[in-house]
């Protein structure tokens, strides 16, 4: 019996998608990085000669669609620089790197990963390189493998650590460029020349497609309220983009909730009010979008979660809660209490992706409207998170990532360290994209974390004065009662008119004009 294929027919087809490169990358040997103020700008027409390079790469944190194309772009770039260059992939994130668990990536591997979803091939992990000891270990792995470059594909924390490692290597005279690639479906690594993190485009299109389907179900069966929790722990970019794409009856943005010091009870009140108002018009259905981080953004819940985290950091359990925090914890459904007591993540925080905020708000609203005879409240709670972060990458993410990988190869060749690969003009056609390298230095700021001042890349939260949020707040009032739902449908790969559509977040942020 022949070996069964491990790819679906669409995955097979996507292997053949021809990724476009932007003009200054057409010939890698002729491309060079020119200093322009703090940043490096990719230019063409100055042939560079280089010996073969050995470069290490690893994924870090949650998967994001397009990551495999970074490997493909790096491989292509390195081979164009010199046919004997070697790309060393480290397995399962920084943990695998420090243990020197590796896979040399060759033609055979590349042939299977083009335009595919997930962080397969290498895997990922959440280990951080933070301590002096870990940095020494990192230097040892670099020396052992004779690496001229080390590329970290990760979010704000990973790139923060890449910055510190670059500084350490400079101090210790380890001649290895450290380069970052901006990744996260949450979309909260941007600014200072980084227009978008990769993965956001595909993840939000995937979720919006499913939310659009729920909108249609709401309007057809006319009997369900869909409460949709969406990934995005600190920032609500995902929820905001999905709201703009699908026009639910209600959507909450954690940053706004935090700013207004809204309590969980007030959120429940707002949803209950919408449920009652719609019931008066015989509309016992609807959709509500809830970001993962909402539970932590509510002022009362935040105080309680912070108290839990502090207690747990000193080995005490939930029983150590006192006063309002204790009262609030005990008022929550038992299922939620259990979820709040699960293991902390490696950063010492509660794993909010495992807390059913959708369910919690649904139960509280149910309690609130149960005596209103006009209301028939049947709720379906759903969580869209893991289902989007390994989807087949959109044409945008596939192309963006491949080009980022090539820029990373050039950065190593040109011995630049402490930079993040970036592309300007992402809202325009690929032919108008510009390659850049942004010094991570310029993105660092001091934050108090776990009681200590630390130099970190601050998360880019939703800007309440920014164009995407303004657009949302202008429209959302109308969405509560009217059925203004949109159903954007699945990601398009081939249809010329829509296969390269950008997120509304990117378009609104870059064009700064009303899009509707
Ligand atoms: P990254 O910041 O690492 O890209 O991951 C973000 C995220 O998608 C969050 O939205 C979510 O809280 C987290 O991953 C959950 O991931 P895991 O369950 O793998 O720890």
Coordinates of C-alpha atoms and ligand atoms in Angstrom, one line a residue:
X1 CA 0.0 0.0 0.0
X2 CA 1.4 3.4 -0.9
X3 CA 2.2 6.0 1.7
X4 CA -0.9 8.2 2.6
X5 CA -0.4 11.9 1.8
X6 CA -0.1 14.1 4.8
X7 CA -1.5 17.1 2.9
X8 CA -5.0 18.0 1.8
X9 CA -5.5 18.8 -1.8
X10 CA -5.7 22.5 -1.0
X11 CA -2.4 22.3 1.0
X12 CA -0.9 20.6 -2.1
X13 CA -2.2 23.3 -4.3
X14 CA -0.8 26.0 -2.0
X15 CA 2.7 24.6 -2.3
X16 CA 2.6 25.9 -5.8
X17 CA 1.5 29.5 -5.0
X18 CA 4.1 31.8 -6.5
X19 CA 5.1 34.4 -4.0
X20 CA 5.8 37.8 -5.3
X21 CA 8.9 39.7 -4.1
X22 CA 9.0 43.4 -4.1
X23 CA 11.4 45.3 -6.5
X24 CA 14.5 45.8 -4.4
X25 CA 14.5 42.1 -3.4
X26 CA 14.4 40.8 -7.0
X27 CA 18.1 40.2 -6.9
X28 CA 19.4 39.5 -3.4
X29 CA 23.1 40.0 -4.3
X30 CA 22.3 43.5 -5.6
X31 CA 20.3 44.4 -2.5
X32 CA 21.9 46.3 0.3
X33 CA 20.9 48.1 3.5
X34 CA 21.4 51.8 3.5
X35 CA 21.4 53.8 6.7
X36 CA 18.6 56.4 6.7
X37 CA 18.5 58.0 10.2
X38 CA 18.0 55.2 12.7
X39 CA 16.6 52.7 10.2
X40 CA 18.1 50.7 7.4
X41 CA 16.5 50.9 4.0
X42 CA 16.7 48.2 1.5
X43 CA 18.2 49.4 -1.9
X44 CA 19.1 47.7 -5.1
X45 CA 22.1 47.9 -7.5
X46 CA 25.2 47.5 -5.4
X47 CA 26.5 43.9 -5.8
X48 CA 27.6 42.4 -2.5
X49 CA 29.9 39.4 -2.3
X50 CA 29.7 37.2 0.7
X51 CA 31.2 33.9 1.8
X52 CA 28.7 31.2 2.7
X53 CA 26.7 31.9 5.8
X54 CA 25.5 29.7 8.6
X55 CA 22.3 31.1 10.2
X56 CA 20.1 29.7 13.0
X57 CA 16.4 30.3 13.3
X58 CA 13.6 29.5 15.7
X59 CA 9.9 30.1 16.4
X60 CA 8.8 31.5 19.7
X61 CA 5.4 31.7 21.4
X62 CA 2.0 31.0 19.8
X63 CA 1.9 29.9 16.2
X64 CA 0.9 32.4 13.5
X65 CA 0.1 31.8 9.9
X66 CA 3.0 32.5 7.5
X67 CA 5.8 31.5 9.8
X68 CA 6.9 28.7 7.5
X69 CA 7.3 31.2 4.7
X70 CA 9.8 33.1 6.8
X71 CA 11.9 30.0 6.7
X72 CA 11.4 29.6 3.0
X73 CA 12.4 33.3 2.3
X74 CA 15.4 33.0 4.6
X75 CA 16.5 29.8 2.8
X76 CA 16.0 31.4 -0.6
X77 CA 17.9 34.6 0.4
X78 CA 20.8 32.7 2.0
X79 CA 21.2 30.4 -1.1
X80 CA 21.1 33.5 -3.4
X81 CA 23.8 35.1 -1.2
X82 CA 25.9 31.9 -1.5
X83 CA 24.9 28.5 -2.7
X84 CA 26.8 26.8 0.2
X85 CA 25.0 28.8 3.0
X86 CA 23.3 26.8 5.7
X87 CA 20.0 27.3 7.5
X88 CA 19.9 25.7 10.9
X89 CA 16.4 25.4 12.4
X90 CA 16.2 25.0 16.2
X91 CA 13.4 22.8 17.5
X92 CA 10.6 23.8 19.8
X93 CA 11.6 27.4 20.4
X94 CA 14.4 28.8 22.6
X95 CA 14.3 25.7 24.8
X96 CA 15.4 23.6 21.9
X97 CA 18.0 26.2 20.8
X98 CA 19.6 26.2 24.2
X99 CA 19.7 22.4 24.2
X100 CA 21.1 22.6 20.6
X101 CA 18.2 20.5 19.2
X102 CA 18.4 21.2 15.5
X103 CA 17.4 20.4 12.0
X104 CA 19.4 21.6 9.0
X105 CA 16.8 22.9 6.6
X106 CA 17.4 21.8 3.0
X107 CA 15.5 21.7 -0.3
X108 CA 13.6 18.7 0.8
X109 CA 12.2 20.4 3.9
X110 CA 11.4 23.6 2.0
X111 CA 9.5 21.7 -0.6
X112 CA 7.0 20.6 2.0
X113 CA 6.4 23.9 3.9
X114 CA 5.7 26.5 1.2
X115 CA 2.6 28.5 2.0
X116 CA 1.5 26.0 4.7
X117 CA -0.1 26.7 8.1
X118 CA 1.3 26.2 11.5
X119 CA 4.9 26.2 12.9
X120 CA 5.4 22.5 12.0
X121 CA 8.8 21.4 10.9
X122 CA 10.4 23.2 13.9
X123 CA 7.7 23.5 16.4
X124 CA 7.6 26.4 18.9
X125 CA 7.9 27.0 22.7
X126 CA 7.6 29.7 25.3
X127 CA 11.0 29.4 26.9
X128 CA 12.7 32.8 27.2
X129 CA 16.4 33.7 27.0
X130 CA 16.6 36.1 29.8
X131 CA 19.2 35.2 32.4
X132 CA 23.0 35.7 32.2
X133 CA 23.3 31.9 32.4
X134 CA 20.9 31.4 29.4
X135 CA 22.8 34.1 27.4
X136 CA 26.1 32.2 28.1
X137 CA 24.4 29.0 26.9
X138 CA 23.1 30.8 23.8
X139 CA 26.7 32.0 23.0
X140 CA 28.0 28.5 23.4
X141 CA 25.4 27.1 20.9
X142 CA 26.2 29.9 18.5
X143 CA 30.0 29.2 18.7
X144 CA 29.5 25.4 18.5
X145 CA 27.5 25.8 15.3
X146 CA 29.6 28.6 13.9
X147 CA 26.6 30.8 13.3
X148 CA 26.9 34.2 11.8
X149 CA 23.3 35.0 12.5
X150 CA 20.4 34.0 14.8
X151 CA 16.9 34.9 13.8
X152 CA 14.0 35.0 16.3
X153 CA 10.5 34.7 15.0
X154 CA 8.3 36.0 17.8
X155 CA 6.3 38.7 19.5
X156 CA 7.1 41.5 21.8
X157 CA 8.7 39.4 24.5
X158 CA 10.8 37.4 22.1
X159 CA 12.1 40.5 20.3
X160 CA 12.8 42.1 23.7
X161 CA 15.0 39.2 24.5
X162 CA 16.6 39.3 21.1
X163 CA 17.5 42.9 21.8
X164 CA 19.1 42.0 25.1
X165 CA 20.9 39.0 23.5
X166 CA 22.3 41.2 20.7
X167 CA 23.7 43.6 23.4
X168 CA 25.2 40.7 25.3
X169 CA 26.8 39.3 22.1
X170 CA 28.3 42.7 21.4
X171 CA 29.7 43.0 24.9
X172 CA 31.1 39.5 24.9
X173 CA 32.4 39.9 21.3
X174 CA 30.3 37.0 20.0
X175 CA 30.3 37.8 16.3
X176 CA 26.7 36.8 15.5
X177 CA 23.9 39.1 14.2
X178 CA 20.7 38.8 16.2
X179 CA 17.6 39.6 14.1
X180 CA 13.9 39.6 14.9
X181 CA 10.8 38.9 12.8
X182 CA 7.5 40.5 14.0
X183 CA 5.0 37.7 14.7
X184 CA 1.8 37.4 16.6
X185 CA -1.9 36.9 15.6
X186 CA -2.7 39.4 18.4
X187 CA -1.4 42.3 16.3
X188 CA 0.1 44.0 19.3
X189 CA 3.7 44.2 18.0
X190 CA 3.7 47.2 15.8
X191 CA 4.7 50.9 15.6
X192 CA 8.1 52.6 15.0
X193 CA 8.2 51.3 11.4
X194 CA 6.5 47.9 12.0
X195 CA 3.2 48.3 10.3
X196 CA 1.8 44.8 11.2
X197 CA 2.8 41.6 12.8
X198 CA 2.4 38.6 10.5
X199 CA -0.4 36.2 11.2
X200 CA -2.9 38.9 12.2
X201 CA -4.3 39.0 8.6
X202 CA -5.0 35.3 8.3
X203 CA -6.2 34.8 11.9
X204 CA -8.7 37.7 11.7
X205 CA -9.9 36.6 8.2
X206 CA -10.5 33.1 9.6
X207 CA -12.4 34.3 12.6
X208 CA -14.4 36.8 10.6
X209 CA -15.4 34.1 8.2
X210 CA -16.8 32.0 11.0
X211 CA -18.4 35.0 12.8
X212 CA -20.1 35.9 9.5
X213 CA -21.5 32.5 9.3
X214 CA -22.9 32.8 12.8
X215 CA -24.4 36.2 11.8
X216 CA -26.2 34.4 9.0
X217 CA -27.4 31.7 11.4
X218 CA -28.7 34.3 13.8
X219 CA -30.6 35.9 11.0
X220 CA -32.0 32.6 9.7
X221 CA -32.9 30.5 12.7
X222 CA -33.7 33.7 14.7
X223 CA -33.3 31.9 18.1
X224 CA -29.7 32.1 19.2
X225 CA -27.4 34.7 20.8
X226 CA -23.8 33.8 19.8
X227 CA -21.3 35.0 22.4
X228 CA -17.9 34.7 20.7
X229 CA -14.7 34.9 22.6
X230 CA -11.7 35.8 20.5
X231 CA -7.9 35.5 21.2
X232 CA -6.0 38.6 22.2
X233 CA -4.8 38.6 25.8
X234 CA -3.6 42.1 26.2
X235 CA -4.8 43.9 23.1
X236 CA -8.2 43.7 21.3
X237 CA -7.0 44.3 17.8
X238 CA -8.4 40.9 16.7
X239 CA -11.8 41.7 18.1
X240 CA -11.8 45.2 16.6
X241 CA -10.8 43.9 13.2
X242 CA -13.5 41.2 13.3
X243 CA -16.1 43.7 14.4
X244 CA -15.3 45.9 11.5
X245 CA -15.5 43.0 9.2
X246 CA -18.7 41.4 10.5
X247 CA -20.7 44.2 12.3
X248 CA -22.0 42.2 15.3
X249 CA -24.6 43.6 17.6
X250 CA -22.0 44.3 20.3
X251 CA -18.3 44.0 20.6
X252 CA -16.1 45.0 23.6
X253 CA -12.6 46.4 23.3
X254 CA -10.5 45.7 26.5
X255 CA -8.6 48.9 26.1
X256 CA -11.8 51.0 26.3
X257 CA -13.1 48.9 29.2
X258 CA -9.9 49.5 31.1
X259 CA -9.8 53.2 30.4
X260 CA -13.4 53.7 31.5
X261 CA -12.8 51.4 34.5
X262 CA -15.9 49.4 33.6
X263 CA -16.9 46.5 35.9
X264 CA -18.0 43.1 34.8
X265 CA -21.4 43.8 36.1
X266 CA -21.6 46.9 33.9
X267 CA -20.6 44.8 30.9
X268 CA -23.4 42.3 31.7
X269 CA -25.8 45.2 32.1
X270 CA -24.9 46.5 28.7
X271 CA -25.4 43.1 27.0
X272 CA -28.7 42.5 28.9
X273 CA -30.0 45.9 27.8
X274 CA -29.3 45.0 24.2
X275 CA -31.0 41.6 24.6
X276 CA -34.1 43.2 26.1
X277 CA -34.2 46.0 23.5
X278 CA -34.0 43.5 20.6
X279 CA -36.5 41.2 22.2
X280 CA -39.0 44.1 22.1
X281 CA -38.7 44.0 18.3
X282 CA -39.0 40.2 18.4
X283 CA -35.3 39.8 17.7
X284 CA -34.3 37.1 20.2
X285 CA -30.9 36.6 18.5
X286 CA -27.7 38.3 18.0
X287 CA -23.9 38.2 18.1
X288 CA -21.5 39.6 20.7
X289 CA -17.7 39.7 20.4
X290 CA -15.7 39.3 23.6
X291 CA -11.9 39.6 23.6
X292 CA -9.9 37.1 25.6
X293 CA -8.5 39.9 27.8
X294 CA -11.8 41.4 28.7
X295 CA -12.1 39.6 31.9
X296 CA -8.8 41.1 33.1
X297 CA -9.7 44.6 31.7
X298 CA -12.8 44.9 33.9
X299 CA -11.7 46.9 37.0
X300 CA -13.2 44.6 39.6
X301 CA -12.0 41.4 37.9
X302 CA -8.5 42.9 37.4
X303 CA -8.2 43.6 41.1
X304 CA -9.2 40.0 41.8
X305 CA -7.0 38.4 39.2
X306 CA -4.0 40.5 40.3
X307 CA -4.6 39.5 43.9
X308 CA -4.7 35.8 42.8
X309 CA -1.5 36.2 40.8
X310 CA 0.3 37.8 43.8
X311 CA -0.9 35.1 46.2
X312 CA 0.1 32.4 43.8
X313 CA 3.6 33.9 43.2
X314 CA 4.2 33.4 46.9
X315 CA 2.8 29.9 47.0
X316 CA -0.6 30.8 48.4
X317 CA -3.9 29.6 46.9
X318 CA -7.2 31.2 46.2
X319 CA -8.1 30.7 49.8
X320 CA -5.8 33.6 50.6
X321 CA -8.1 36.1 48.9
X322 CA -9.8 38.6 51.2
X323 CA -12.5 41.3 51.1
X324 CA -14.0 42.4 47.7
X325 CA -11.8 40.0 45.8
X326 CA -12.9 37.0 47.8
X327 CA -16.5 38.0 47.5
X328 CA -16.2 38.4 43.7
X329 CA -14.4 35.1 43.3
X330 CA -17.0 33.3 45.2
X331 CA -19.8 34.9 43.2
X332 CA -18.5 33.4 40.0
X333 CA -19.9 30.1 38.6
X334 CA -17.9 27.1 39.9
X335 CA -16.7 26.2 36.4
X336 CA -15.1 29.7 36.1
X337 CA -13.6 29.4 39.6
X338 CA -11.9 26.2 38.5
X339 CA -10.6 27.7 35.3
X340 CA -9.1 30.7 37.3
X341 CA -7.2 28.2 39.4
X342 CA -5.5 26.4 36.6
X343 CA -1.7 26.5 36.2
X344 CA -0.1 29.9 35.5
X345 CA 1.6 30.5 32.1
X346 CA 5.4 30.8 32.0
X347 CA 5.1 34.6 32.6
X348 CA 3.3 33.9 35.9
X349 CA -0.1 35.0 34.6
X350 CA -3.4 33.3 34.5
X351 CA -4.1 31.5 31.2
X352 CA -7.0 33.6 30.0
X353 CA -7.4 31.7 26.8
X354 CA -8.6 28.9 29.0
X355 CA -11.2 31.0 30.9
X356 CA -14.6 30.8 29.3
X357 CA -15.5 34.5 29.5
X358 CA -18.1 33.9 26.8
X359 CA -19.8 31.4 29.1
X360 CA -19.4 33.6 32.2
X361 CA -21.1 36.6 30.6
X362 CA -23.7 34.4 29.0
X363 CA -24.7 32.9 32.4
X364 CA -24.7 36.3 34.1
X365 CA -26.9 37.8 31.3
X366 CA -29.2 34.8 31.5
X367 CA -29.7 35.4 35.3
X368 CA -30.3 39.1 34.6
X369 CA -33.0 38.6 32.0
X370 CA -34.7 35.5 33.3
X371 CA -37.7 37.2 34.7
X372 CA -38.5 39.2 31.6
X373 CA -41.2 37.4 29.7
X374 CA -40.6 39.1 26.4
X375 CA -37.1 37.7 26.3
X376 CA -36.3 34.2 24.9
X377 CA -32.6 34.0 25.6
X378 CA -30.8 31.0 24.2
X379 CA -27.1 31.5 24.1
X380 CA -24.4 29.6 22.2
X381 CA -20.9 30.5 23.6
X382 CA -18.0 29.9 21.3
X383 CA -14.3 30.5 21.4
X384 CA -12.2 31.2 18.3
X385 CA -8.5 31.2 19.0
X386 CA -6.5 28.1 18.3
X387 CA -8.6 27.5 15.2
X388 CA -7.2 30.5 13.4
X389 CA -3.6 30.7 14.4
X390 CA -2.4 27.7 12.2
X391 CA -4.7 28.4 9.2
X392 CA -3.3 28.2 5.7
X393 CA -1.8 31.7 5.3
X394 CA -3.6 34.3 3.3
X395 CA -1.8 35.5 0.2
X396 CA -0.9 38.6 2.2
X397 CA 0.8 36.7 5.1
X398 CA 2.4 34.2 2.7
X399 CA 4.0 37.0 0.7
X400 CA 4.8 39.3 3.7
X401 CA 6.6 36.4 5.5
X402 CA 8.6 35.2 2.5
X403 CA 9.9 38.8 1.9
X404 CA 10.6 39.2 5.7
X405 CA 12.7 36.0 5.6
X406 CA 14.7 37.4 2.7
X407 CA 15.4 40.6 4.5
X408 CA 16.6 38.7 7.5
X409 CA 19.1 36.9 5.4
X410 CA 20.4 40.2 4.0
X411 CA 20.7 41.6 7.6
X412 CA 22.9 38.7 8.6
X413 CA 25.0 39.0 5.5
X414 CA 25.5 42.7 6.2
X415 CA 26.4 42.0 9.8
X416 CA 23.6 44.1 11.3
X417 CA 22.5 43.2 14.8
X418 CA 19.6 44.1 17.0
X419 CA 17.2 44.9 14.1
X420 CA 13.8 43.7 13.2
X421 CA 13.1 43.0 9.6
X422 CA 10.2 45.2 8.3
X423 CA 8.3 46.2 5.3
X424 CA 6.8 49.6 4.6
X425 CA 3.6 50.4 2.6
X426 CA 2.0 47.0 3.3
X427 CA -1.4 48.5 2.4
X428 CA -0.2 49.0 -1.2
X429 CA 0.4 46.4 -3.9
X430 CA 3.6 44.3 -3.4
X431 CA 5.3 46.3 -6.2
X432 CA 5.2 49.3 -3.9
X433 CA 6.5 47.7 -0.8
X434 CA 9.8 48.8 0.7
X435 CA 12.2 46.7 2.7
X436 CA 13.5 48.1 6.0
X437 CA 15.2 47.1 9.2
X438 CA 14.1 48.8 12.4
X439 CA 16.5 49.0 15.4
X440 CA 14.8 47.2 18.3
X441 CA 16.5 49.8 20.5
X442 CA 14.1 52.4 19.4
X443 CA 11.1 50.3 20.5
X444 CA 12.3 49.7 24.0
X445 CA 10.8 51.4 27.0
X446 CA 10.9 50.9 30.8
X447 CA 8.1 49.0 32.4
X448 CA 7.5 47.7 35.9
X449 CA 7.2 43.9 35.7
X450 CA 7.0 41.6 38.7
X451 CA 8.1 44.4 40.9
X452 CA 11.2 45.4 38.9
X453 CA 12.0 48.0 36.3
X454 CA 12.6 46.3 32.9
X455 CA 13.6 47.5 29.5
X456 CA 11.0 45.9 27.2
X457 CA 9.1 46.4 23.9
X458 CA 5.8 47.8 25.1
X459 CA 2.7 46.0 23.6
X460 CA 0.9 48.1 21.0
X461 CA -2.6 48.3 22.4
X462 CA -5.7 49.5 20.5
X463 CA -5.3 53.2 20.1
X464 CA -8.6 54.7 21.2
X465 CA -7.9 57.8 19.1
X466 CA -6.8 55.7 16.1
X467 CA -8.7 55.4 12.9
X468 CA -9.9 51.7 13.3
X469 CA -11.4 52.3 16.8
X470 CA -12.9 55.6 15.7
X471 CA -14.6 53.9 12.8
X472 CA -15.9 51.2 15.1
X473 CA -17.2 53.7 17.7
X474 CA -18.9 55.7 15.0
X475 CA -20.8 52.7 13.7
X476 CA -21.4 50.4 16.7
X477 CA -24.5 52.3 18.0
X478 CA -26.4 51.4 14.9
X479 CA -25.4 47.7 15.0
X480 CA -27.1 47.0 18.3
X481 CA -30.7 47.1 17.1
X482 CA -30.4 46.8 13.3
X483 CA -29.1 43.6 11.7
X484 CA -26.2 45.2 9.9
X485 CA -24.3 41.9 9.8
X486 CA -21.7 41.1 7.3
X487 CA -20.4 37.6 6.3
X488 CA -17.0 38.1 4.6
X489 CA -16.7 34.4 3.7
X490 CA -13.6 32.2 3.7
X491 CA -10.1 33.4 2.8
X492 CA -9.7 33.7 -1.0
X493 CA -6.5 32.4 -2.5
X494 CA -7.3 32.7 -6.3
X495 CA -10.0 35.2 -6.9
X496 CA -8.1 38.2 -8.3
X497 CA -10.4 40.8 -6.9
X498 CA -10.3 39.7 -3.3
X499 CA -7.2 37.4 -2.9
X500 CA -5.0 40.2 -1.8
X501 CA -7.4 42.2 0.4
X502 CA -5.8 43.7 3.5
X503 CA -7.2 43.9 7.0
X504 CA -9.3 47.0 7.6
X505 CA -7.0 47.7 10.6
X506 CA -4.0 48.1 8.2
X507 CA -5.9 50.0 5.6
X508 CA -7.5 52.4 8.1
X509 CA -4.2 52.9 10.0
X510 CA -2.2 53.6 6.9
X511 CA -4.8 55.6 4.9
X512 CA -6.4 57.2 7.9
X513 CA -9.7 57.7 6.1
X514 CA -13.3 56.3 6.5
X515 CA -13.6 53.0 4.8
X516 CA -17.3 52.5 4.8
Ligands
LIG1 P1 1.8 35.1 21.0 O1 1.8 36.5 21.6 O2 2.9 34.3 21.5 O3 1.8 35.2 19.5 O4 0.5 34.3 21.3 C1 -0.7 35.0 21.5 C2 -1.9 34.1 21.8 O5 -2.5 33.8 20.6 C3 -2.8 34.8 22.8 O6 -3.8 35.5 22.1 C4 -3.2 33.8 23.7 O7 -3.4 34.2 25.0 C5 -2.0 32.8 23.7 O8 -1.5 32.9 22.4 C6 -2.4 31.4 24.1 O9 -1.4 30.6 23.7 P2 -1.0 29.2 24.4 O10 -2.2 28.5 24.9 O11 -0.3 28.5 23.4 O12 -0.1 29.6 25.6

